[in-house]
mmCIF file with all atom_site columns, C-alpha atoms in Angstrom:
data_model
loop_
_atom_site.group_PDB
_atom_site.id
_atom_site.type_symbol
_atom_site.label_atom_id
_atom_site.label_alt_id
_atom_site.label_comp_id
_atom_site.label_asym_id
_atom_site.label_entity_id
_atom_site.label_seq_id
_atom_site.pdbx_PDB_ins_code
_atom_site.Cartn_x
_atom_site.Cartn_y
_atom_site.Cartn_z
_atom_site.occupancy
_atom_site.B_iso_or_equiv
_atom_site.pdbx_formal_charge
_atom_site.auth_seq_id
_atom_site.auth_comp_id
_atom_site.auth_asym_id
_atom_site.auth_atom_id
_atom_site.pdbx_PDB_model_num
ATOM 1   C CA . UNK V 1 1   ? 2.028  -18.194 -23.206 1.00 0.00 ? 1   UNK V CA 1
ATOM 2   C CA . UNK V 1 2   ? 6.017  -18.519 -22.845 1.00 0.00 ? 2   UNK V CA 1
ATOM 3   C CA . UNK V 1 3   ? 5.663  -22.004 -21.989 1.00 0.00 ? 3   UNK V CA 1
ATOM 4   C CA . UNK V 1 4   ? 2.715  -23.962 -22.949 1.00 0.00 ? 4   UNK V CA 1
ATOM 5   C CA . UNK V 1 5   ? 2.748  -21.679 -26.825 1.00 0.00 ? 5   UNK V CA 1
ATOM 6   C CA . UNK V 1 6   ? -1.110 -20.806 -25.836 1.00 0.00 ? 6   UNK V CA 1
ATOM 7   C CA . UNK V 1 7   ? -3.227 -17.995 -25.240 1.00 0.00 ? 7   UNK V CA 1
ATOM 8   C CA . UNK V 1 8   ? -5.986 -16.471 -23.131 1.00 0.00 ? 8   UNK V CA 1
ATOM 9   C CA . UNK V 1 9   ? -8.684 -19.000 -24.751 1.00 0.00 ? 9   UNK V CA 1
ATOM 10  C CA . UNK V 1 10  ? -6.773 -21.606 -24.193 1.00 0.00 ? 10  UNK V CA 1
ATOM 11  C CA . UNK V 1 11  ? -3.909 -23.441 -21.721 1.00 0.00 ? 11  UNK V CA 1
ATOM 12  C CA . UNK V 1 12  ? -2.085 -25.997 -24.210 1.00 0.00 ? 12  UNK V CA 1
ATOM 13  C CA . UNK V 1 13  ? -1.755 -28.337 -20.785 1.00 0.00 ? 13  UNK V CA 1
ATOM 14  C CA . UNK V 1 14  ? -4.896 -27.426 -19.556 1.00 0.00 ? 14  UNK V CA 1
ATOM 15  C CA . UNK V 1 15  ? -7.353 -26.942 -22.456 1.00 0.00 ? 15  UNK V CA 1
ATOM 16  C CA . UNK V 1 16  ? -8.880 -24.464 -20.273 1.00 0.00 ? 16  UNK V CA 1
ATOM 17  C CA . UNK V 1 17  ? -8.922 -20.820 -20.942 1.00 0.00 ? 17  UNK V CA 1
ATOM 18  C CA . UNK V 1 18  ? -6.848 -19.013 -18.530 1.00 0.00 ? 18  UNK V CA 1
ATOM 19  C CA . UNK V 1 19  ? -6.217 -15.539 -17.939 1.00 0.00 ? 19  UNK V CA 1
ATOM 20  C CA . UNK V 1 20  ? -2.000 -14.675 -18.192 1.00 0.00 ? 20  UNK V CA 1
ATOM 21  C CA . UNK V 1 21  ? -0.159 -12.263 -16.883 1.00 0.00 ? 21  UNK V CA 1
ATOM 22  C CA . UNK V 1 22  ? 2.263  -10.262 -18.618 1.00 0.00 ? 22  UNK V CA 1
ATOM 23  C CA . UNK V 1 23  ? 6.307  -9.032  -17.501 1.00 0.00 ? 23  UNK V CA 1
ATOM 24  C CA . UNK V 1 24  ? 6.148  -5.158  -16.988 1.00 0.00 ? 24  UNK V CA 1
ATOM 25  C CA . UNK V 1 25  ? 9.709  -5.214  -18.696 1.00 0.00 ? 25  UNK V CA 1
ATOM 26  C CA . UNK V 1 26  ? 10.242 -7.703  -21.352 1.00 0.00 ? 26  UNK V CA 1
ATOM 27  C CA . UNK V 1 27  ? 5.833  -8.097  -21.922 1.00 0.00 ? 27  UNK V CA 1
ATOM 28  C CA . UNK V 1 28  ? 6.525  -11.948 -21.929 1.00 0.00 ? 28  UNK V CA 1
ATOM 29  C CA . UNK V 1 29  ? 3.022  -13.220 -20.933 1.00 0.00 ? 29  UNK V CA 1
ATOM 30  C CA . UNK V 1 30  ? 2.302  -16.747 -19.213 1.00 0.00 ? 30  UNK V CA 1
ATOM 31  C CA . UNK V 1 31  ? -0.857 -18.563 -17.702 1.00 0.00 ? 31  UNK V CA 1
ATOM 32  C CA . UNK V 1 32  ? -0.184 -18.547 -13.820 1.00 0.00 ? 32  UNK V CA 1
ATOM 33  C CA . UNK V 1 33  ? -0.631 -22.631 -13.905 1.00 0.00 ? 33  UNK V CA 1
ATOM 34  C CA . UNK V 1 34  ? 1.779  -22.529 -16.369 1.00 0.00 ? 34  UNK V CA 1
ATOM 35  C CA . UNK V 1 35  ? 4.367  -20.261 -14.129 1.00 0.00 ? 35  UNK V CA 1
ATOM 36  C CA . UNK V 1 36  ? 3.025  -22.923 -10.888 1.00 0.00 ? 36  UNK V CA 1
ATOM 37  C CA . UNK V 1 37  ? 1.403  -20.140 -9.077  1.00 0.00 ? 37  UNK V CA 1
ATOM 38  C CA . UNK V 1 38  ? -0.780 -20.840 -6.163  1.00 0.00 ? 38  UNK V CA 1
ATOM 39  C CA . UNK V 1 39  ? -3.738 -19.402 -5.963  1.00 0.00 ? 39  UNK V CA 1
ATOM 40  C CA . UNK V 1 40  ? -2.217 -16.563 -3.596  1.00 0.00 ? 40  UNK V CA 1
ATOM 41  C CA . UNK V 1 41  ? 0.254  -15.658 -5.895  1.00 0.00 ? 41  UNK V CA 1
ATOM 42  C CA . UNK V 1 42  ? -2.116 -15.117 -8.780  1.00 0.00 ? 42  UNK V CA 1
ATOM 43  C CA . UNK V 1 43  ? -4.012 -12.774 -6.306  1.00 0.00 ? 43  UNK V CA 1
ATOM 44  C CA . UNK V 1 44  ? -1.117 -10.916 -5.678  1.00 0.00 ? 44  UNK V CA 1
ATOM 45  C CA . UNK V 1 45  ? 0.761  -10.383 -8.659  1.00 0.00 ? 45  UNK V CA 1
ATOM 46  C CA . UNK V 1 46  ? -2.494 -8.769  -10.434 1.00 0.00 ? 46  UNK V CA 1
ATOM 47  C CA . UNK V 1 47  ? -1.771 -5.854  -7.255  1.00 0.00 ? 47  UNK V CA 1
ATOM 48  C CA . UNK V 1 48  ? 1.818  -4.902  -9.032  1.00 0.00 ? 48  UNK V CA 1
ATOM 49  C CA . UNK V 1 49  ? 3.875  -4.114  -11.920 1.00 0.00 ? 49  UNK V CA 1
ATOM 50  C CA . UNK V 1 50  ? 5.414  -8.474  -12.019 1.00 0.00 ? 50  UNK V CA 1
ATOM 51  C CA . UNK V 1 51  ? 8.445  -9.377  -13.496 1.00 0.00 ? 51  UNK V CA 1
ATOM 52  C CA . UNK V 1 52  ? 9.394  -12.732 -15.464 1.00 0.00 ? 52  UNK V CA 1
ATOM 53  C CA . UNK V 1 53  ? 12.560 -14.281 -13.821 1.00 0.00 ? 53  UNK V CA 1
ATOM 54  C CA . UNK V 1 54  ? 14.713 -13.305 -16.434 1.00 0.00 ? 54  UNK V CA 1
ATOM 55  C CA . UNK V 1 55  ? 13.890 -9.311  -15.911 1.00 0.00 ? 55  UNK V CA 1
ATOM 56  C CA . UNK V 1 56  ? 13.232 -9.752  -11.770 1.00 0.00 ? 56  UNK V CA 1
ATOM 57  C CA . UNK V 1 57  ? 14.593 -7.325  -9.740  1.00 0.00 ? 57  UNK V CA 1
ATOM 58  C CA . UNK V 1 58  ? 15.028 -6.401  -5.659  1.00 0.00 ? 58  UNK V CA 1
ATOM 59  C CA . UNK V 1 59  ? 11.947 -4.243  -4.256  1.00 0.00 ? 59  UNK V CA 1
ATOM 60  C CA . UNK V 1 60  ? 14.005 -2.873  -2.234  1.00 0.00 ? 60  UNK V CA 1
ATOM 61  C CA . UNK V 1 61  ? 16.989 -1.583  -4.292  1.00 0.00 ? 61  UNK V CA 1
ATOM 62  C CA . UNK V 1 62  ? 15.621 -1.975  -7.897  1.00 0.00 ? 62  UNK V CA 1
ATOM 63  C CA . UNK V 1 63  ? 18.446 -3.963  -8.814  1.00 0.00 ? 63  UNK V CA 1
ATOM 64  C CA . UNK V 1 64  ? 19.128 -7.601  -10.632 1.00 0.00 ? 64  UNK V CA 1
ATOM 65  C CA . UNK V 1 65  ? 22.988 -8.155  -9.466  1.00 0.00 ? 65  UNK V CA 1
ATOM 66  C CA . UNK V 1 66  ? 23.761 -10.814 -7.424  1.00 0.00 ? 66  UNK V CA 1
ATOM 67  C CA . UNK V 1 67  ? 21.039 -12.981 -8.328  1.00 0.00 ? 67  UNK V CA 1
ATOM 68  C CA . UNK V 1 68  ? 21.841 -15.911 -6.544  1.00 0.00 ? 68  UNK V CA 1
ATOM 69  C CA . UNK V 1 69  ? 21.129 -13.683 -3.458  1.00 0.00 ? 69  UNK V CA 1
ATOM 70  C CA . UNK V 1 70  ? 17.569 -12.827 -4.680  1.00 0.00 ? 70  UNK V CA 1
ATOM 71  C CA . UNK V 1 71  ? 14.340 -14.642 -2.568  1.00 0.00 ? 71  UNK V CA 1
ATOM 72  C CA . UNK V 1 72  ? 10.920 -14.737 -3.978  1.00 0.00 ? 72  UNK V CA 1
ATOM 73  C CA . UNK V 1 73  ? 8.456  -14.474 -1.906  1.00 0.00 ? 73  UNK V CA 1
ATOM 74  C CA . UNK V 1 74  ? 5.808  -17.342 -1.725  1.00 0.00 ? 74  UNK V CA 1
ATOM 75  C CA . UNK V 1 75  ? 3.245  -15.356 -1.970  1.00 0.00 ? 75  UNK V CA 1
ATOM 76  C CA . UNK V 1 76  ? 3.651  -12.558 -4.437  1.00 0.00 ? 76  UNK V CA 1
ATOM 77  C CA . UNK V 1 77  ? 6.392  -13.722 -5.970  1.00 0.00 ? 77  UNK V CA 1
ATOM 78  C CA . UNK V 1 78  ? 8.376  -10.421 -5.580  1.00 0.00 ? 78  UNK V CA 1
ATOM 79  C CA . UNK V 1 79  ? 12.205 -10.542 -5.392  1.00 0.00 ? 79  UNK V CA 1
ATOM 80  C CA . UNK V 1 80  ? 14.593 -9.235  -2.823  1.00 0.00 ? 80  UNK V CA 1
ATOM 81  C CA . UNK V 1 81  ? 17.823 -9.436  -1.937  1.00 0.00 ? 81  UNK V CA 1
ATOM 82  C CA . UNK V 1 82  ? 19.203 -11.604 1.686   1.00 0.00 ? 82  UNK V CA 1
ATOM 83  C CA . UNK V 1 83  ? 21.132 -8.267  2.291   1.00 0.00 ? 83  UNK V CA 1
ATOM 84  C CA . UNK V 1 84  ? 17.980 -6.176  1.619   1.00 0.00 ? 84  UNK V CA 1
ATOM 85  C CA . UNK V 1 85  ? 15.638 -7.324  3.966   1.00 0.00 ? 85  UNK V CA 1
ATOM 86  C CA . UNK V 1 86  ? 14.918 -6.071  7.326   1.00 0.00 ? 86  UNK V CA 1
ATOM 87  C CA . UNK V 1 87  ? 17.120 -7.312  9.431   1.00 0.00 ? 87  UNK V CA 1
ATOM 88  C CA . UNK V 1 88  ? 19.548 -8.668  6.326   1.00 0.00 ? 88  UNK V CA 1
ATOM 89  C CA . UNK V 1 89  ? 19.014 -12.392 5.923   1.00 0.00 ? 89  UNK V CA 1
ATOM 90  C CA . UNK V 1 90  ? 22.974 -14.142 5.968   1.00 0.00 ? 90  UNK V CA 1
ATOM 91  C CA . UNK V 1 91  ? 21.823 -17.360 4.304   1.00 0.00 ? 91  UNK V CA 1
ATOM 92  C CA . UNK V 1 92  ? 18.015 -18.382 2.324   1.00 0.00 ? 92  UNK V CA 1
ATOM 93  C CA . UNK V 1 93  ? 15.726 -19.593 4.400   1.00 0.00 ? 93  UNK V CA 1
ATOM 94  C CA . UNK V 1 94  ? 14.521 -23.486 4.274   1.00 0.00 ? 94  UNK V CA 1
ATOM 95  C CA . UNK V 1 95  ? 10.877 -24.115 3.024   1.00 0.00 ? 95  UNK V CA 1
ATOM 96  C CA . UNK V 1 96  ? 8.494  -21.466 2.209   1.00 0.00 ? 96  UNK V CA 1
ATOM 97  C CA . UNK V 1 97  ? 9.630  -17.732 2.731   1.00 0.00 ? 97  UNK V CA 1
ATOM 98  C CA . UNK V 1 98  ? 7.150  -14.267 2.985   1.00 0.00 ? 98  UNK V CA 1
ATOM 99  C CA . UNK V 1 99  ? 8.205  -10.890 2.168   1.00 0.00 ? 99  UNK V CA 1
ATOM 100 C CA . UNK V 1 100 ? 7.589  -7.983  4.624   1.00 0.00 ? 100 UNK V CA 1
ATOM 101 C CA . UNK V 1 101 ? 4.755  -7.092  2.334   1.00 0.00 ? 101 UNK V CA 1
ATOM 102 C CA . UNK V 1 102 ? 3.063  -10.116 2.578   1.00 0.00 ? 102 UNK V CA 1
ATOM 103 C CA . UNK V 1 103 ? 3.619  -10.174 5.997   1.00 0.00 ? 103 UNK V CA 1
ATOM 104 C CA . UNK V 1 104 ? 1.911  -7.448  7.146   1.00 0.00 ? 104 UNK V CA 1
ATOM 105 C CA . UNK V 1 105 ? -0.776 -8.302  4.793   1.00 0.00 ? 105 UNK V CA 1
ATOM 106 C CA . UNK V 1 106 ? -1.262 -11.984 5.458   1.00 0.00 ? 106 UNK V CA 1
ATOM 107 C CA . UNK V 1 107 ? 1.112  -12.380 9.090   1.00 0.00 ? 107 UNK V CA 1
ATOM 108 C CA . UNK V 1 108 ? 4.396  -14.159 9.585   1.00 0.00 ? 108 UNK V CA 1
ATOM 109 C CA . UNK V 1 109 ? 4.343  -17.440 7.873   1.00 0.00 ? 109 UNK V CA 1
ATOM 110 C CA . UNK V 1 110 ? 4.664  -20.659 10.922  1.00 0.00 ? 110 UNK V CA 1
ATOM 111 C CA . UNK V 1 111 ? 7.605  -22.344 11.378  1.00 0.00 ? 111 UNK V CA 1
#
């Protein structure tokens, strides 16, 4: 793991074994506790190809400019750009913050 220096069979923080998941880009790997994944996220990212923050890219247009622009959804962690969603997004939204994806997979989130 990138940040606790364990491994499969064990979580340094945890002492627990742990499955990790691994960047499709850089192959950095990293227990999901580790990365503070809910439970929801760990689902989800095991459905794609994830990506670390350092290698994280839009969905939508595949690319990693303008980073301070990029939200991650609270669910699957995927990235995308305010001016990328549907309708474009002019500032980041306060609190928690689903992608369309999750969205039509789990509903709107509740303000």
């Amino acid at each position: 793991c990138d940040f606790c220096g364990g491994d499969e069979q064990e979580n340094k923080t945890t002492k627990l074994p742990e499955q990790m998941i691994t960047c499709k880009d850089c192959g950095g790997s990293a227990h999901p506790t580790c990365l503070k994944f809910t439970p929801n996220m760990v689902r989800q990212v095991k459905t794609y190809a994830w990506q670390c923050m350092e290698c994280k890219t839009c969905t939508e247009c595949g690319n990693s400019e303008n980073d301070s622009e990029l939200l991650f959804c609270d669910d699957c962690d995927r990235g995308y750009h305010m001016y990328c969603c549907s309708p474009p997004l002019s500032k980041a939204p306060e609190g928690d913050w689903r992608c369309k994806l999750c969205c039509a997979q789990f509903g709107e989130l509740q303000s």
